[in-house]
Amino acid sequence: MMCLWLRSSRLCWRRKAPHSDGMKFRNREGVYTMQTDSKITIVGIGGVGGYLSGMLCRTFSQVTLIARGERGKSIEKGGVILHSEYNGEIHAVPHRVVHSAEEIREIQDIIFLCVKNYSLEDVCRDLRHCVDAHTIIVPVMNGADTGKRTKAFLGKGRVSDCVIYITSFLNPDFSVTQLGQYARLVLGSREDAEAAREAGKYLAAAGIDCEVYEDADQAVWEKYIFNCAYNVETAYYNANVEDLQTDEKRREELRTLLGEACSVAAAKHIHIRENYQEEEYERFLHLSEGSTSSLKRDMEAGKTSEIETFGGYLVEEAQRLNIPIPLSEKIYRELRCREFLNGVKRKIEKKLEETRKEIEEGRQDIAGMHEYYWENRAEMDQYGYEDYDNQQALLRSVNANQEKQKQEHRYRKMLDSPFFGRVDFTYEGEERPESFYIGIGNFAERTGAVPLIYDWRAPVASLFYDFDQGRAYYDAPSGRLEGEIISKWQYKIRGGKMIYAFESDMKIDDEILKEELGSNGDVKLKNIIRTIQREQNAIIRNTKDKILAIQGTAGSGKTSVALHRIAYLLYHDRKHLKSSNILILSPNSVFADYIAHILPELGEEAIQELNFDLFAYRELQDVVSDCEDRYDDIEKRMQKNVCQARHREKQSREFLGMAEGFLAELEERLVNLKAVSFRGIEKTEQEMIRLFYFKFQNVPLLSRADAIMEALIDEYETLYNRNISEEDLEEIRKKFSQMYVTKDLYVIYNWLMEESGYPLLPKVPYEKRKLEYEDVFPMLYLKYRLYGAKSQKTIRHLVIDEMQDYSYLQYVILDMLFACPMTILGDRAQTLDDKTRDVLTFLPQIFGKKIRRIEMKKSYRNTSEIAQYAAALYKEQNMDVEIFRRHGKPVEEKAFSTLLEAVREIRKNVKTGPDRYETAAVLTATQEEAEAVCRCLKEEGQEAFCIDRDSSTFRRGLSVTTFYLAKGLEFDQVFGIRPEKGNIFSAQADYITATRAMHELYMYRICGDGKEEE
């Protein structure tokens, strides 16, 4: 029997001996009797729910427990086992154990909700059929608004607020342990005080200490305030209590968090007892070592947590009441992101597991199809239809499985770093913001669902890249959507762990950009999706201009921007554009290897890469046995130390004019038309002239006779209704080849040289013909004009890197080959010639008005010291370069008497290896110098890798190469070695060398004769 004592505004229950007939409760006003067959349901049999279950089940006969899985089975089999320091050992058997609320058919008298806050809405929805207007519901959980939310979710019933003062936990064997010499609940309801009193009677009848208030707001908030501070700080620092107690900064933060929560309570007119903050702070200081919070444990384990309870509600109320709580808001925002990260990771892991299962099933299906095919191949129909159908079905299955493998790879990458940014955006006309997380790819729980993470190329992602806080918009397929950016966050996640979260009112915060730029280099070009700048994003998302020509200073990110633009175009036009439709002209194989991973990393297939010099060599293989390339020419010019005016002339617009004049008069010199007769078909000389100069006048000159020959063959095959024989075909070819004085392009090119006043090529047989670089592209142009250029129709987008190194003539040839959109990029200051070349002055003459010129003036690669040093090398060019301020070591310049001295200095300063720099380079002028340095380094015991024109990979550690092969690459450390005597490329070599260095630059001169010490 329990007695009710009235103390001011609260009712306190004290335990007495139970009465055998039922539960009678006495106070000053009368006697209360409780029926032991009341229908009671407890949801959530964890630590607190288990304690209530043990106490209530031993008293009441109609208690239903909702418990799933192994826990439910354990209770069904052995009942509830409670080890209580306050009440002793208790073993109680419930009326029934159900696995879901659907199994309960009766209206309940009272329901205790002992679940986490994030489950409250789902639990209420499931229990609605068990509740009527008389049912009492007690949400036994943390939080300041659980009663209000429970009432809203159920829409009926009588709800009492509840505050828990019970320390208990669930054991691995599903028994429950309660610690300490107290275990009590505080109940109360401002709206339904009678419901709280009745709930208190049930608890008291079961021997559970409780206090009932007419208004429990003070008790609720006094516990809630401490929970807000203690839970969020332990979770934020992933710490136990002693880690906070011993750190002055963290102690003060806890005091601040307590104060901020109290200020919200005061604004809500919640009475908090005097000296509450100091008392709770003292309690915190005396908590036992090893103590921590449930929020910290849940977040550490990657589980769904109650961050919205301990942080979200407080922040929302503070904003509603216009109360500033900056520290609470900051910690809540970051913890919310960690919570989102944990949830997304769980969903990605689930998708990953499903995809792996599908891949394995696909492999088994393919193996079965193979087996069926070979077992039944002999019995398939004679016309091959079944064979074809089976092969097509197999091909579809293989392709589908390959797509699944790509998806699996994407999920694995997303697990490492699911997202890097977030925008909170309020649409025009709406009140609450929506959060958009930005990552390397879209991720949704199922097809057609709203993405949890948006691809960095999605329209909404432009909010992250293009706007600060305030008014903003993005262009969606349905039109422009306007609104306001409330906040923007940037994250660094590695290995699925949050490294940092940073709220920024700028598009990409300078500190984050500095951190990214200040990190060590890699053997692969990094993707820049986390740090794309506004001006870069405008280029990436440009789909209107057919040709973009980008002049970008060294380190401006132009190559990265071009590759990210390709990824963006592929994403937005998958119907018409595939990776196989894109070609990049790159300077060499090492550079191609350096950038090759970018598109696969961004979720796209690798694109084709081609060196234009190699392309020209292949196109001219039927004319000459070998061709020089650009690097042959550079080495030769540095060795001779002379300008090659003739080379420049042969690539110019003026030379093209001379070539066209030559071609206009070539027909008379080259063509020798005659009558042709073949097996009864006669073509007179007059007919041949008509065909050659009128009907086929648009066919290139050296292909025109072949066109007439094809027409004659068609006439023959139509007339005689049979195909021409190989013998006859050979005979007719001889007749038509005699229509030209010569078809040898090498000979015709010499005619052009003779007319233009240039030295002739040597008259040698094919196997000895080797073209100098100055003649390679003039001859290729002549070939295309005389034979026709095969248009590269499968290429739908062309990327030209290092645009300044292509001549006027080369661009004309490219225009002949490619009619597709182009992205052209380069830096005039890095021209591989004795003079800089600004191709933007003549590109519009070739490509017309469809070209859009863009300049990228801001350099991000180098430290300020290196960038300023490089800019000083090119003062005469009036380079307008903006330097991103990131300071580092001053540039070191030294002079040495011998190469050996310089090499020993390099060995002393190089810092590659574990926990040091990833990459370093020694850059020389010539290949001979590079090989000498590499030998000397190895003799001195320094591991080094020599890069030459035949190299195809870029490696970690110390590389040795020439300045011209290093273009487009970047290194943590760069050592430039130059002889005292320069050459015509010295200015370009020094500038290119300096701009390769990210963190440290050393410029060494060899001032002696260069001979090594004995």
Tab-separated table of C-alpha atoms in Angstrom, residues 236-465:
chain	number	residue	atom	x	y	z
A	236	TYR	CA	31.958	16.824	-29.745
A	237	TYR	CA	35.370	15.913	-28.313
A	238	ASN	CA	34.639	12.164	-28.360
A	239	ALA	CA	35.774	12.232	-24.730
A	240	ASN	CA	35.087	10.819	-21.293
A	241	VAL	CA	34.372	13.172	-18.405
A	242	GLU	CA	37.977	13.289	-17.136
A	243	ASP	CA	39.099	14.576	-20.578
A	244	LEU	CA	36.826	17.582	-20.032
A	245	GLN	CA	37.548	18.027	-16.317
A	246	THR	CA	41.308	18.309	-16.844
A	247	ASP	CA	41.191	20.736	-19.791
A	248	GLU	CA	40.627	24.385	-18.875
A	249	LYS	CA	39.243	25.343	-22.289
A	250	ARG	CA	36.756	22.461	-22.258
A	251	ARG	CA	35.696	23.180	-18.684
A	252	GLU	CA	34.916	26.759	-19.626
A	253	GLU	CA	33.043	25.597	-22.704
A	254	LEU	CA	30.831	23.389	-20.534
A	255	ARG	CA	30.127	26.352	-18.270
A	256	THR	CA	29.234	28.405	-21.394
A	257	LEU	CA	26.940	25.656	-22.692
A	258	LEU	CA	25.122	25.543	-19.351
A	259	GLY	CA	24.673	29.326	-19.454
A	260	GLU	CA	23.373	29.333	-23.038
A	261	ALA	CA	20.773	26.641	-22.270
A	262	CYS	CA	19.699	28.552	-19.133
A	263	SER	CA	19.205	31.700	-21.222
A	264	VAL	CA	16.802	29.791	-23.499
A	265	ALA	CA	14.897	28.468	-20.471
A	266	ALA	CA	14.621	31.984	-19.074
A	267	ALA	CA	13.266	33.271	-22.382
A	268	LYS	CA	10.635	30.508	-22.230
A	269	HIS	CA	9.725	31.661	-18.672
A	270	ILE	CA	10.897	28.376	-17.161
A	271	HIS	CA	11.827	28.886	-13.508
A	272	ILE	CA	15.307	27.479	-12.774
A	273	ARG	CA	16.443	27.293	-9.158
A	274	GLU	CA	18.943	29.814	-7.878
A	275	ASN	CA	22.634	28.778	-8.138
A	276	TYR	CA	21.630	26.009	-10.564
A	277	GLN	CA	24.527	26.619	-12.956
A	278	GLU	CA	27.200	26.536	-10.262
A	279	GLU	CA	25.688	23.468	-8.617
A	280	GLU	CA	25.535	21.576	-11.919
A	281	TYR	CA	29.063	22.675	-12.826
A	282	GLU	CA	30.299	21.359	-9.462
A	283	ARG	CA	28.419	18.112	-10.080
A	284	PHE	CA	30.174	17.826	-13.431
A	285	LEU	CA	33.580	18.332	-11.779
A	286	HIS	CA	32.887	15.449	-9.384
A	287	LEU	CA	31.558	12.916	-11.882
A	288	SER	CA	33.441	9.610	-11.725
A	289	GLU	CA	36.375	8.953	-14.045
A	290	GLY	CA	35.334	6.933	-17.072
A	291	SER	CA	31.850	8.429	-17.179
A	292	THR	CA	30.569	9.581	-20.526
A	293	SER	CA	27.274	10.250	-22.309
A	294	SER	CA	24.938	8.109	-24.369
A	295	LEU	CA	25.284	10.643	-27.196
A	296	LYS	CA	29.044	10.190	-27.261
A	297	ARG	CA	28.721	6.383	-27.199
A	298	ASP	CA	26.141	6.334	-29.999
A	299	MET	CA	28.069	8.707	-32.252
A	300	GLU	CA	31.347	6.883	-31.633
A	301	ALA	CA	29.675	3.609	-32.624
A	302	GLY	CA	28.199	5.199	-35.754
A	303	LYS	CA	24.629	4.699	-34.501
A	304	THR	CA	21.666	7.015	-34.880
A	305	SER	CA	21.863	9.449	-31.976
A	306	GLU	CA	19.766	11.963	-30.030
A	307	ILE	CA	21.643	15.028	-31.297
A	308	GLU	CA	18.335	16.650	-32.310
A	309	THR	CA	17.131	16.208	-28.728
A	310	PHE	CA	20.225	17.596	-27.012
A	311	GLY	CA	21.141	20.200	-29.623
A	312	GLY	CA	18.560	20.669	-32.355
A	313	TYR	CA	15.599	21.561	-30.154
A	314	LEU	CA	17.656	24.018	-28.094
A	315	VAL	CA	19.028	25.766	-31.197
A	316	GLU	CA	15.591	25.909	-32.811
A	317	GLU	CA	14.024	27.433	-29.695
A	318	ALA	CA	16.891	29.941	-29.370
A	319	GLN	CA	16.386	31.072	-32.968
A	320	ARG	CA	12.628	31.335	-32.469
A	321	LEU	CA	13.144	33.447	-29.331
A	322	ASN	CA	16.047	35.410	-30.858
A	323	ILE	CA	18.457	34.277	-28.118
A	324	PRO	CA	22.130	34.014	-29.201
A	325	ILE	CA	23.754	30.679	-28.245
A	326	PRO	CA	26.816	30.625	-30.564
A	327	LEU	CA	28.755	27.780	-28.934
A	328	SER	CA	25.728	25.493	-28.659
A	329	GLU	CA	24.841	26.230	-32.275
A	330	LYS	CA	28.387	25.629	-33.531
A	331	ILE	CA	28.689	22.273	-31.753
A	332	TYR	CA	25.207	21.198	-32.808
A	333	ARG	CA	25.871	21.982	-36.475
A	334	GLU	CA	29.052	19.895	-36.499
A	335	LEU	CA	27.549	17.011	-34.549
A	336	ARG	CA	24.555	17.013	-36.859
A	337	CYS	CA	26.918	16.623	-39.766
A	338	ARG	CA	28.727	13.751	-38.034
A	339	GLU	CA	25.344	12.143	-37.446
A	340	PHE	CA	24.477	12.592	-41.107
A	341	LEU	CA	27.872	11.154	-42.040
A	342	ASN	CA	27.297	8.079	-39.885
A	343	GLY	CA	23.829	7.563	-41.347
A	344	VAL	CA	25.013	7.984	-44.919
A	345	LYS	CA	27.900	5.581	-44.349
A	346	ARG	CA	25.490	2.938	-43.062
A	347	LYS	CA	23.314	3.380	-46.139
A	348	ILE	CA	26.302	3.283	-48.505
A	349	GLU	CA	27.577	0.131	-46.792
A	350	LYS	CA	24.157	-1.430	-47.284
A	351	LYS	CA	24.164	-0.457	-50.962
A	352	LEU	CA	27.707	-1.751	-51.292
A	353	GLU	CA	26.734	-5.102	-49.835
A	354	GLU	CA	23.695	-5.316	-52.117
A	355	THR	CA	25.800	-4.422	-55.149
A	356	ARG	CA	28.452	-7.001	-54.300
A	357	LYS	CA	25.756	-9.621	-53.978
A	358	GLU	CA	24.334	-8.615	-57.370
A	359	ILE	CA	27.819	-8.796	-58.918
A	360	GLU	CA	28.325	-12.307	-57.578
A	361	GLU	CA	24.895	-13.368	-58.821
A	362	GLY	CA	25.739	-11.840	-62.189
A	363	ARG	CA	28.998	-13.800	-62.341
A	364	GLN	CA	27.128	-16.999	-61.638
A	365	ASP	CA	24.568	-16.165	-64.341
A	366	ILE	CA	27.354	-15.473	-66.846
A	367	ALA	CA	29.087	-18.737	-65.949
A	368	GLY	CA	25.768	-20.568	-66.424
A	369	MET	CA	25.218	-18.898	-69.801
A	370	HIS	CA	28.734	-19.894	-70.899
A	371	GLU	CA	28.096	-23.468	-69.847
A	372	TYR	CA	24.730	-23.593	-71.628
A	373	TYR	CA	26.226	-22.095	-74.785
A	374	TRP	CA	29.020	-24.639	-75.136
A	375	GLU	CA	26.821	-27.575	-74.167
A	376	ASN	CA	24.143	-26.679	-76.736
A	377	ARG	CA	26.114	-24.952	-79.480
A	378	ALA	CA	26.057	-27.965	-81.802
A	379	GLU	CA	22.250	-28.176	-81.593
A	380	MET	CA	21.565	-24.525	-82.423
A	381	ASP	CA	19.811	-23.680	-85.697
A	382	GLN	CA	21.879	-23.758	-88.876
A	383	TYR	CA	21.196	-20.096	-89.725
A	384	GLY	CA	22.916	-18.837	-86.596
A	385	TYR	CA	19.924	-17.030	-85.059
A	386	GLU	CA	20.115	-18.910	-81.755
A	387	ASP	CA	23.870	-18.501	-81.682
A	388	TYR	CA	23.509	-14.749	-82.199
A	389	ASP	CA	20.745	-14.405	-79.579
A	390	ASN	CA	22.808	-16.293	-77.010
A	391	GLN	CA	25.896	-14.190	-77.689
A	392	GLN	CA	23.882	-10.974	-77.389
A	393	ALA	CA	22.301	-12.118	-74.124
A	394	LEU	CA	25.751	-12.964	-72.787
A	395	LEU	CA	27.099	-9.579	-73.887
A	396	ARG	CA	24.229	-7.770	-72.149
A	397	SER	CA	24.875	-9.699	-68.942
A	398	VAL	CA	28.601	-8.963	-69.071
A	399	ASN	CA	27.955	-5.251	-69.688
A	400	ALA	CA	25.413	-5.099	-66.860
A	401	ASN	CA	27.869	-6.741	-64.487
A	402	GLN	CA	30.610	-4.331	-65.525
A	403	GLU	CA	28.264	-1.427	-64.717
A	404	LYS	CA	27.628	-2.976	-61.307
A	405	GLN	CA	31.399	-3.215	-60.752
A	406	LYS	CA	31.763	0.487	-61.584
A	407	GLN	CA	28.950	1.225	-59.147
A	408	GLU	CA	30.679	-0.867	-56.478
A	409	HIS	CA	33.901	1.089	-57.045
A	410	ARG	CA	31.979	4.373	-56.720
A	411	TYR	CA	30.386	3.269	-53.444
A	412	ARG	CA	33.806	2.311	-52.056
A	413	LYS	CA	35.139	5.761	-52.919
A	414	MET	CA	32.107	7.419	-51.357
A	415	LEU	CA	32.638	5.478	-48.118
A	416	ASP	CA	36.035	7.134	-47.789
A	417	SER	CA	34.640	10.648	-48.284
A	418	PRO	CA	30.883	10.788	-48.928
A	419	PHE	CA	30.634	14.587	-49.140
A	420	PHE	CA	32.708	17.749	-48.765
A	421	GLY	CA	30.182	20.569	-48.586
A	422	ARG	CA	26.699	21.568	-47.515
A	423	VAL	CA	24.387	24.429	-48.370
A	424	ASP	CA	21.357	25.318	-46.245
A	425	PHE	CA	19.018	27.030	-48.707
A	426	THR	CA	15.549	28.489	-48.142
A	427	TYR	CA	13.450	28.584	-51.301
A	428	GLU	CA	11.521	31.725	-52.157
A	429	GLY	CA	8.192	31.682	-50.294
A	430	GLU	CA	9.199	28.994	-47.805
A	431	GLU	CA	10.232	29.355	-44.173
A	432	ARG	CA	12.456	26.372	-43.383
A	433	PRO	CA	15.774	25.788	-45.144
A	434	GLU	CA	16.683	22.575	-46.931
A	435	SER	CA	20.145	21.098	-46.564
A	436	PHE	CA	21.999	19.983	-49.687
A	437	TYR	CA	25.121	17.900	-49.149
A	438	ILE	CA	27.601	18.031	-52.036
A	439	GLY	CA	29.868	15.092	-52.886
A	440	ILE	CA	31.720	13.336	-55.665
A	441	GLY	CA	28.518	11.688	-56.896
A	442	ASN	CA	24.773	11.396	-56.327
A	443	PHE	CA	23.627	8.992	-53.640
A	444	ALA	CA	20.034	8.045	-52.839
A	445	GLU	CA	18.670	5.101	-50.882
A	446	ARG	CA	16.740	3.896	-53.901
A	447	THR	CA	16.165	4.821	-57.533
A	448	GLY	CA	13.931	7.858	-57.833
A	449	ALA	CA	14.347	8.917	-54.201
A	450	VAL	CA	15.534	12.403	-53.239
A	451	PRO	CA	19.342	12.244	-53.068
A	452	LEU	CA	20.999	12.308	-49.680
A	453	ILE	CA	24.132	13.596	-51.438
A	454	TYR	CA	24.178	15.627	-54.643
A	455	ASP	CA	26.792	15.284	-57.345
A	456	TRP	CA	29.137	18.292	-57.464
A	457	ARG	CA	27.981	18.751	-61.071
A	458	ALA	CA	24.250	18.886	-60.208
A	459	PRO	CA	22.546	22.267	-60.747
A	460	VAL	CA	21.962	22.788	-57.015
A	461	ALA	CA	25.711	22.438	-56.340
A	462	SER	CA	26.297	25.792	-58.030
A	463	LEU	CA	24.963	27.347	-54.806
A	464	PHE	CA	28.042	25.998	-53.051
A	465	TYR	CA	30.524	27.232	-55.627
